[in-house]
JSON list of C-alpha atoms in Angstrom, two decimals:
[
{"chain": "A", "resi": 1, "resn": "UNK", "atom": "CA", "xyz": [2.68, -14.10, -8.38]},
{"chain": "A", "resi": 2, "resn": "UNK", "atom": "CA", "xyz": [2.69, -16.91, -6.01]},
{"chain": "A", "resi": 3, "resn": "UNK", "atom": "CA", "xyz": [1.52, -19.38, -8.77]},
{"chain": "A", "resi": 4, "resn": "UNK", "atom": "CA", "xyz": [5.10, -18.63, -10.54]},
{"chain": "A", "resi": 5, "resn": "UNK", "atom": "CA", "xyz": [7.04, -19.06, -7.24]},
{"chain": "A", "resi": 6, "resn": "UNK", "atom": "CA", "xyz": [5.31, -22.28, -7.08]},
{"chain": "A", "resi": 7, "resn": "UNK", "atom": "CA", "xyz": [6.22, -23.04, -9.72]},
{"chain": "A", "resi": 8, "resn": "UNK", "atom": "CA", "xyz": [9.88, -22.54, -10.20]},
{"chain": "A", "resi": 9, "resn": "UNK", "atom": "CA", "xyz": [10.27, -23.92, -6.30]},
{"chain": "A", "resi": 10, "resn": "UNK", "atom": "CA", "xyz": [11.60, -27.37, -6.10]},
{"chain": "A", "resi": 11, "resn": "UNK", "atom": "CA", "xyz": [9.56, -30.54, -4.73]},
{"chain": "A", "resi": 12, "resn": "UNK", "atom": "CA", "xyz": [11.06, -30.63, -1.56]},
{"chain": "A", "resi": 13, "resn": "UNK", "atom": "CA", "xyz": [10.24, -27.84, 0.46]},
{"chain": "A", "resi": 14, "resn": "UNK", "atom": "CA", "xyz": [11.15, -27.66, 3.90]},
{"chain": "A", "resi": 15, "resn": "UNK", "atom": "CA", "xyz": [10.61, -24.21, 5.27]},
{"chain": "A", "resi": 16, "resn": "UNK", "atom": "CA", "xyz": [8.03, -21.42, 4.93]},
{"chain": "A", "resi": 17, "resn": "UNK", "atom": "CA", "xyz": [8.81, -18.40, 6.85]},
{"chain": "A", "resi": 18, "resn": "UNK", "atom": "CA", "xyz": [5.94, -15.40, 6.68]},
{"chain": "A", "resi": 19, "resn": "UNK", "atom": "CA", "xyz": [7.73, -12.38, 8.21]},
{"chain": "A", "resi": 20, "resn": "UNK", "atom": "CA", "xyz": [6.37, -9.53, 5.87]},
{"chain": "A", "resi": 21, "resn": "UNK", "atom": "CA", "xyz": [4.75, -7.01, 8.13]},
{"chain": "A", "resi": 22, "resn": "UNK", "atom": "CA", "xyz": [3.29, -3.71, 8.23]},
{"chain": "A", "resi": 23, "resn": "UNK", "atom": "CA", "xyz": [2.85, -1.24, 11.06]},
{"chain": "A", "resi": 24, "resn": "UNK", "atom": "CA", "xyz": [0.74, 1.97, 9.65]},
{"chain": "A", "resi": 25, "resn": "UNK", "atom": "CA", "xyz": [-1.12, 3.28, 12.88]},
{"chain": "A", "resi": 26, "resn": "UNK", "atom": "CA", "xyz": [1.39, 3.60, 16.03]},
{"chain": "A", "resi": 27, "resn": "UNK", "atom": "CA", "xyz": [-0.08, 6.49, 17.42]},
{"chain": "A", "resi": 28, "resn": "UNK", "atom": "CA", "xyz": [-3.53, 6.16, 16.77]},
{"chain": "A", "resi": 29, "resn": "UNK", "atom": "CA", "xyz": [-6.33, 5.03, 18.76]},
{"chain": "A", "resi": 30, "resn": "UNK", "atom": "CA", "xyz": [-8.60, 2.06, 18.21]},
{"chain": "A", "resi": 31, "resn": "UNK", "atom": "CA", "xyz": [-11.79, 4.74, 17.99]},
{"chain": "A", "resi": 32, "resn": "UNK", "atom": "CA", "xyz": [-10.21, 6.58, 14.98]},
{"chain": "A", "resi": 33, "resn": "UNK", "atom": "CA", "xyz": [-8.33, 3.88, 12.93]},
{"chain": "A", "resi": 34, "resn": "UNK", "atom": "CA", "xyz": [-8.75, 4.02, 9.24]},
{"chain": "A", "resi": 35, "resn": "UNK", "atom": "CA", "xyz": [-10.67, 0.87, 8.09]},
{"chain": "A", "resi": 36, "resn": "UNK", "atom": "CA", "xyz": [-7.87, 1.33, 4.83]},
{"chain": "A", "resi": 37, "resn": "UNK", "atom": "CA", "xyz": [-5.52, 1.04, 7.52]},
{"chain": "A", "resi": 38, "resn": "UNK", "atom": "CA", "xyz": [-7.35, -1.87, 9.28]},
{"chain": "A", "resi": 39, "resn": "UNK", "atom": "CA", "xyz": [-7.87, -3.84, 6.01]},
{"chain": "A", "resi": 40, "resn": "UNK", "atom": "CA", "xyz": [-4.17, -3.20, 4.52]},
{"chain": "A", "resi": 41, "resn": "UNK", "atom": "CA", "xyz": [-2.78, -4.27, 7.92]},
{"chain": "A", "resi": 42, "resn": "UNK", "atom": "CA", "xyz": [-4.58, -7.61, 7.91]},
{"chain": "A", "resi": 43, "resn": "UNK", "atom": "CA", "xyz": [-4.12, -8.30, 4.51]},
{"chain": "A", "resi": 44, "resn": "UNK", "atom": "CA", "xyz": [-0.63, -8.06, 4.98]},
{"chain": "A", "resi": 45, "resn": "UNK", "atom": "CA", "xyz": [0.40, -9.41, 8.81]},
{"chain": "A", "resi": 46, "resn": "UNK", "atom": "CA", "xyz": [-2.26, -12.08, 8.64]},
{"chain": "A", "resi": 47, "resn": "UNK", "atom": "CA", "xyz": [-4.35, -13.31, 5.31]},
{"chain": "A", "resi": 48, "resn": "UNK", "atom": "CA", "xyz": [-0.96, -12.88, 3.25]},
{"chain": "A", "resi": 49, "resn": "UNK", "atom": "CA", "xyz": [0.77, -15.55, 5.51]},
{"chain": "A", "resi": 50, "resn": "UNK", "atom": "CA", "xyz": [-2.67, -17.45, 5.74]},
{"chain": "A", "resi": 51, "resn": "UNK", "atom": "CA", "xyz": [-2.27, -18.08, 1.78]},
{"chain": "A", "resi": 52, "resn": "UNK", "atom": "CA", "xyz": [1.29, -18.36, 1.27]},
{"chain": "A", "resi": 53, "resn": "UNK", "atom": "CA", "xyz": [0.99, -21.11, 3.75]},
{"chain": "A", "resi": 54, "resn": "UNK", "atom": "CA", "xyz": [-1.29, -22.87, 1.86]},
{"chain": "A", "resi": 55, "resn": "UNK", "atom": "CA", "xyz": [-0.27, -22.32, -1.31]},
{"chain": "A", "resi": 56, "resn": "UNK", "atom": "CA", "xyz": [3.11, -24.18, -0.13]},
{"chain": "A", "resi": 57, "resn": "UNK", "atom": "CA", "xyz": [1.25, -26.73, 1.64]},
{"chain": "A", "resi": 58, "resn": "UNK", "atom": "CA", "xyz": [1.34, -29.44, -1.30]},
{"chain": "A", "resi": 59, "resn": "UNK", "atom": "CA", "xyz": [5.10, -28.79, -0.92]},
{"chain": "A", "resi": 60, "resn": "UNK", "atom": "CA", "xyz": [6.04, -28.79, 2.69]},
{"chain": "A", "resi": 61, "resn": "UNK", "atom": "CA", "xyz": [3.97, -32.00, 2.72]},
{"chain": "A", "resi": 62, "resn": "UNK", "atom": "CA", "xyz": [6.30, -33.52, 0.38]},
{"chain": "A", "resi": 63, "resn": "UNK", "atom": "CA", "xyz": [9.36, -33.12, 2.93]},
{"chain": "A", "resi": 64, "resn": "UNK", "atom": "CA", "xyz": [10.03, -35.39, 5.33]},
{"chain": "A", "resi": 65, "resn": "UNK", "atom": "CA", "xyz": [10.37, -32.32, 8.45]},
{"chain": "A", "resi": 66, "resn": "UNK", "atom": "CA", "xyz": [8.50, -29.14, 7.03]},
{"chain": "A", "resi": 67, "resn": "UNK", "atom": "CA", "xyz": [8.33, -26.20, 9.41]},
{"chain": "A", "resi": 68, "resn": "UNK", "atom": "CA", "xyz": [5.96, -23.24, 8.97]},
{"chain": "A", "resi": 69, "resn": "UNK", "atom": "CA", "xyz": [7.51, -20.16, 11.11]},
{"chain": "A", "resi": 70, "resn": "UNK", "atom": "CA", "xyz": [4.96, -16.86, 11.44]},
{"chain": "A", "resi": 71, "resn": "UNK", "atom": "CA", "xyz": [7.00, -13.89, 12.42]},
{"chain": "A", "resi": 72, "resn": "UNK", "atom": "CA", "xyz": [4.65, -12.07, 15.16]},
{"chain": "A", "resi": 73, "resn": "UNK", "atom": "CA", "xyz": [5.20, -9.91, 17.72]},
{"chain": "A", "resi": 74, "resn": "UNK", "atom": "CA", "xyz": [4.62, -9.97, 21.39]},
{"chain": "A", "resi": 75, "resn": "UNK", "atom": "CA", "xyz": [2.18, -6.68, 20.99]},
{"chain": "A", "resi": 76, "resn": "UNK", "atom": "CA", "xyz": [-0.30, -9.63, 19.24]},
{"chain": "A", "resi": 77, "resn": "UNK", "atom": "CA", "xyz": [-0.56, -11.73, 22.93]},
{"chain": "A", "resi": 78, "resn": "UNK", "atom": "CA", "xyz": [-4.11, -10.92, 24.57]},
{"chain": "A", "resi": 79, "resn": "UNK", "atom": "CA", "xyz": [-3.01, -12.13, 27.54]},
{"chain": "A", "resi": 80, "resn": "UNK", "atom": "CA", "xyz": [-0.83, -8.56, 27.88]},
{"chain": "A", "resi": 81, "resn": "UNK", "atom": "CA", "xyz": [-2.28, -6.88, 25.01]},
{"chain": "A", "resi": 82, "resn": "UNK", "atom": "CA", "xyz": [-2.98, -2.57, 25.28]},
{"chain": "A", "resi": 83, "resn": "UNK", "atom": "CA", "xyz": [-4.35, 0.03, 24.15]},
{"chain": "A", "resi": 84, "resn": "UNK", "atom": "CA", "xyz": [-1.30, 0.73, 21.41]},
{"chain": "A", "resi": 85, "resn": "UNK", "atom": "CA", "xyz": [-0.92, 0.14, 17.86]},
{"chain": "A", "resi": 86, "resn": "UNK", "atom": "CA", "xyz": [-4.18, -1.24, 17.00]},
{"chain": "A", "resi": 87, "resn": "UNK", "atom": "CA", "xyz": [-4.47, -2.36, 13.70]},
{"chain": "A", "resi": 88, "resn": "UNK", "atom": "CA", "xyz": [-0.90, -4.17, 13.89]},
{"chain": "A", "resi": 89, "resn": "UNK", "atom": "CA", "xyz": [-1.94, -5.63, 17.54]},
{"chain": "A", "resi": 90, "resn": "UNK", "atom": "CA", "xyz": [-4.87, -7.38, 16.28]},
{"chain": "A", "resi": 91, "resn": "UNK", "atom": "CA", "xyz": [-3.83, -8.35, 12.68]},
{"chain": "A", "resi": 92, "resn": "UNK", "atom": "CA", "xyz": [-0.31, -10.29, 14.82]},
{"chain": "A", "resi": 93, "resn": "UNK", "atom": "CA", "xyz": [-3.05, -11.92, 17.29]},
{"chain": "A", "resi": 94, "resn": "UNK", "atom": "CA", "xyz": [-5.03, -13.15, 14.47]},
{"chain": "A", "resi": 95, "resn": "UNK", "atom": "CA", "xyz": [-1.72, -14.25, 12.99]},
{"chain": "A", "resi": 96, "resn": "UNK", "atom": "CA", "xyz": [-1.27, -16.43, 16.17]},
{"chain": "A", "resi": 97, "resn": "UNK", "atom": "CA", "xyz": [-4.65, -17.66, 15.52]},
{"chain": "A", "resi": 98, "resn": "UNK", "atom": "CA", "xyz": [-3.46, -18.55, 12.16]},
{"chain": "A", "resi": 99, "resn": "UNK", "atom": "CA", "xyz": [-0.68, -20.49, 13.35]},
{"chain": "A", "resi": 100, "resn": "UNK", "atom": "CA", "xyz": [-2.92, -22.52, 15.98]},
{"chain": "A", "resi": 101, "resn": "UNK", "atom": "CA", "xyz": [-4.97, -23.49, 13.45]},
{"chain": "A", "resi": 102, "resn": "UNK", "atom": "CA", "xyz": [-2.46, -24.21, 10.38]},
{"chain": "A", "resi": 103, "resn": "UNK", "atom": "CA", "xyz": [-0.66, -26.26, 13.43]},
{"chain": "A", "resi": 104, "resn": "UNK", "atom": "CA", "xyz": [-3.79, -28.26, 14.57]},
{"chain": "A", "resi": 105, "resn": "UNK", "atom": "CA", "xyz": [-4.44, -28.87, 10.89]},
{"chain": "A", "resi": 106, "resn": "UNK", "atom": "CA", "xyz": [-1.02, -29.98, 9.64]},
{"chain": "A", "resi": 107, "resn": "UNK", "atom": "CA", "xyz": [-0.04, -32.50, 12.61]},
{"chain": "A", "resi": 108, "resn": "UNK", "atom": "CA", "xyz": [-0.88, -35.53, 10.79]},
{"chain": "A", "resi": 109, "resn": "UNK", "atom": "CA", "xyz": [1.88, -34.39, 8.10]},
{"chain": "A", "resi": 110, "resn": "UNK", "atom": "CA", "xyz": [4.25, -33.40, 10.68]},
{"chain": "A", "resi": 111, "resn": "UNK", "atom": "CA", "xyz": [4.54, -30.04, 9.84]},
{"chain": "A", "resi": 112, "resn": "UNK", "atom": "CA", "xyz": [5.95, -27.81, 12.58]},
{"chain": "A", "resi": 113, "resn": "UNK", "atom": "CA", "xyz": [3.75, -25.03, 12.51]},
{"chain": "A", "resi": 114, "resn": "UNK", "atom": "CA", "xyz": [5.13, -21.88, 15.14]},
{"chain": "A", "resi": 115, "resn": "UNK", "atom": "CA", "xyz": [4.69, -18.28, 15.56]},
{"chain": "A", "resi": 116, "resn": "UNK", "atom": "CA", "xyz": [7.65, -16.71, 16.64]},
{"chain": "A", "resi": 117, "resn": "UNK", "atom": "CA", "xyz": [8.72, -13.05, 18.70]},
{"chain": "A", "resi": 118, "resn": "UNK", "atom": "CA", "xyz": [11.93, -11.65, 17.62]},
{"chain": "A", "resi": 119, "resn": "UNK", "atom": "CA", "xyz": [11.72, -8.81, 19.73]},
{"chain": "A", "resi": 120, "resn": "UNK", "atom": "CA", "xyz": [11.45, -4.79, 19.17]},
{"chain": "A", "resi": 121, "resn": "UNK", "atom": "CA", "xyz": [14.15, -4.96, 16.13]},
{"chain": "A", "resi": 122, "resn": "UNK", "atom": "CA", "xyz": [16.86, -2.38, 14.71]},
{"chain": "A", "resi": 123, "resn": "UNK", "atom": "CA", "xyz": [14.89, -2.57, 11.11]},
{"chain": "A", "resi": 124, "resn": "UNK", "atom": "CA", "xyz": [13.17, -0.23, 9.09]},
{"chain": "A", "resi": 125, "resn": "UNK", "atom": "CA", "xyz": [10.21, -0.61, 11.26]},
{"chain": "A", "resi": 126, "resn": "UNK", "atom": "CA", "xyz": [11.54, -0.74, 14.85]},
{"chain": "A", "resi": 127, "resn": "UNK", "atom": "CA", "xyz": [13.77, 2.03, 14.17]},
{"chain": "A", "resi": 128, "resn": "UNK", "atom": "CA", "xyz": [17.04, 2.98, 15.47]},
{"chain": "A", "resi": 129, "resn": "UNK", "atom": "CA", "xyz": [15.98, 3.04, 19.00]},
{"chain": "A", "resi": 130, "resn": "UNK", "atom": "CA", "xyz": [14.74, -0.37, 19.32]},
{"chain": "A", "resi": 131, "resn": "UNK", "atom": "CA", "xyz": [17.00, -2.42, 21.84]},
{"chain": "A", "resi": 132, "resn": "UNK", "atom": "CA", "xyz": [17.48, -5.56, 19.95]},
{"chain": "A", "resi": 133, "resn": "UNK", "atom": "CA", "xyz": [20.10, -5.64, 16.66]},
{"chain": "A", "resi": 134, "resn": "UNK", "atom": "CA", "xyz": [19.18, -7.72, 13.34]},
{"chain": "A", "resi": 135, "resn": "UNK", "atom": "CA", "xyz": [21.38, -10.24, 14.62]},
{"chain": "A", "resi": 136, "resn": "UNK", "atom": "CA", "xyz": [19.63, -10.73, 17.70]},
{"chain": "A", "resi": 137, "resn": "UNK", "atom": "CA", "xyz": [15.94, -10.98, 16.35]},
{"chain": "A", "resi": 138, "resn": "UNK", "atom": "CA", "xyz": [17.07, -13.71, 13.97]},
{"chain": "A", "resi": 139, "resn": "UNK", "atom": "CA", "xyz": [18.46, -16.25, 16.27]},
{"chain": "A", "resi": 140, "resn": "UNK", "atom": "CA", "xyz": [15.09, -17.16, 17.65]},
{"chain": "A", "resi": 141, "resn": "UNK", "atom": "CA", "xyz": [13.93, -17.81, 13.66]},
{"chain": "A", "resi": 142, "resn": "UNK", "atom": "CA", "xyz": [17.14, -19.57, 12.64]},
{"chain": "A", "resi": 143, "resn": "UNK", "atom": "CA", "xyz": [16.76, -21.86, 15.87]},
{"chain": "A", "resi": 144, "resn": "UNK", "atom": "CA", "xyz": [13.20, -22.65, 14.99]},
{"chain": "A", "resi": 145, "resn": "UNK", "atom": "CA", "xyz": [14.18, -23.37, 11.30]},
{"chain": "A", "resi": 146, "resn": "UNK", "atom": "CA", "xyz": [16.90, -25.33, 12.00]},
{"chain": "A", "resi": 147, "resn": "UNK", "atom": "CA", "xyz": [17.03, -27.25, 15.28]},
{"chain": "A", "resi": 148, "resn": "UNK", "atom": "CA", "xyz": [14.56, -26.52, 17.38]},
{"chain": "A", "resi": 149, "resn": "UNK", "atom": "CA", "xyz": [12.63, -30.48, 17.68]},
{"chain": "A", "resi": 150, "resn": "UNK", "atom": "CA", "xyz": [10.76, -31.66, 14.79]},
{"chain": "A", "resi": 151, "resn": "UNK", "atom": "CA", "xyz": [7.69, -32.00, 17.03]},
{"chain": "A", "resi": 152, "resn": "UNK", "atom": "CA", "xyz": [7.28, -28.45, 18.59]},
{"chain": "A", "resi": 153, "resn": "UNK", "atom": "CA", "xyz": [4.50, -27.03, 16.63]},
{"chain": "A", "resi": 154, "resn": "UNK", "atom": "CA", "xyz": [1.59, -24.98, 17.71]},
{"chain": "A", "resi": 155, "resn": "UNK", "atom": "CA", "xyz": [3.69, -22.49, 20.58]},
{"chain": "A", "resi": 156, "resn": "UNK", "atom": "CA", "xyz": [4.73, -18.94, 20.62]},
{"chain": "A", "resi": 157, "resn": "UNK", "atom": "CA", "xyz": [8.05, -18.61, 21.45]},
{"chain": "A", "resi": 158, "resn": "UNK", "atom": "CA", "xyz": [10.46, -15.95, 21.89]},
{"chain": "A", "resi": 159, "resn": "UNK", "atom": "CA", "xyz": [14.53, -16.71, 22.40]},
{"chain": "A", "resi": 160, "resn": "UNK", "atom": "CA", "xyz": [14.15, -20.39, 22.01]},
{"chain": "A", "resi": 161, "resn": "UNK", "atom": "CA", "xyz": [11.31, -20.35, 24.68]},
{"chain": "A", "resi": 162, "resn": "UNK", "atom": "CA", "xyz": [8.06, -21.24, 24.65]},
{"chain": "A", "resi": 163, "resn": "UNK", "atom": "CA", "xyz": [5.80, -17.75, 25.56]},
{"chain": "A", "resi": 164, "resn": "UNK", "atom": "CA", "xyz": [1.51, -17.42, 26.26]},
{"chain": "A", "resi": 165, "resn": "UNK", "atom": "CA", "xyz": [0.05, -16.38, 23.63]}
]
């Protein structure tokens, strides 16, 4: 599958955005957590993005300001992480560690390389009751694909500002 979207992609490349995401396991605990759930949930929120990343690489290196933007979610940052949605927690903190890396690796090709926080979102997955609208939880992504500076790479941000990770 992503062999033929290589393929019928053009040369020039410019933006990868990974913001597929799945959140199975809200209300269980890390002691009872399905390793199906565990594995689907990484494969998903962290080694899909991992691949599609690279398997665009040859192409964002062609372009002259590539940008690689992983959709995460602030429930990923160990630095406030809790006891609460395992699975998804951990799979959007190795994401971040994804990003880091892809980040480090790509800054002699000056790829942008970002993880981004839109927010609890008003989608199928954040529900009705979640405060932000669709709207809202795109501007962040649109800023960081469009005009955020070519040589911001390797952050977490959320709103247009750089968060800890």
């Amino acid at each position: 599958r992503i062999r033929t979207m290589k393929t019928l992609c053009c040369s020039n490349i410019r933006l990868v955005s990974n913001n597929a995401a799945v959140l199975a396991e809200e209300d269980r605990s890390v002691f009872n957590i399905s390793t199906d759930i565990i594995q689907h949930t990484f494969v998903t929120n962290t080694i899909g993005p991992l691949l599609v990343t690279r398997t665009f690489l040859p192409l964002l290196r062609a372009s002259k300001s590539a940008r690689v933007i992983n959709v995460s979610s602030s429930v990923g940052r160990l630095c406030t992480m809790e006891h609460r949605a395992p699975a998804y927690s951990i799979s959007k903190a190795a994401l971040n560690a994804v990003t880091r890396q892809f980040a480090a690796a790509c800054q002699a090709d000056h790829i942008a390389v970002n993880a981004i926080d839109p927010g609890w979102v008003q989608t199928d997955m954040g529900g009705s009751q979640a405060p932000r609208t669709i709207k809202k939880g795109v501007e962040g992504i649109i800023w960081l694909a469009t005009e955020a500076p070519s040589n911001l790479s390797g952050k977490f941000l959320m709103d247009q500002t750089t968060t800890r990770w």
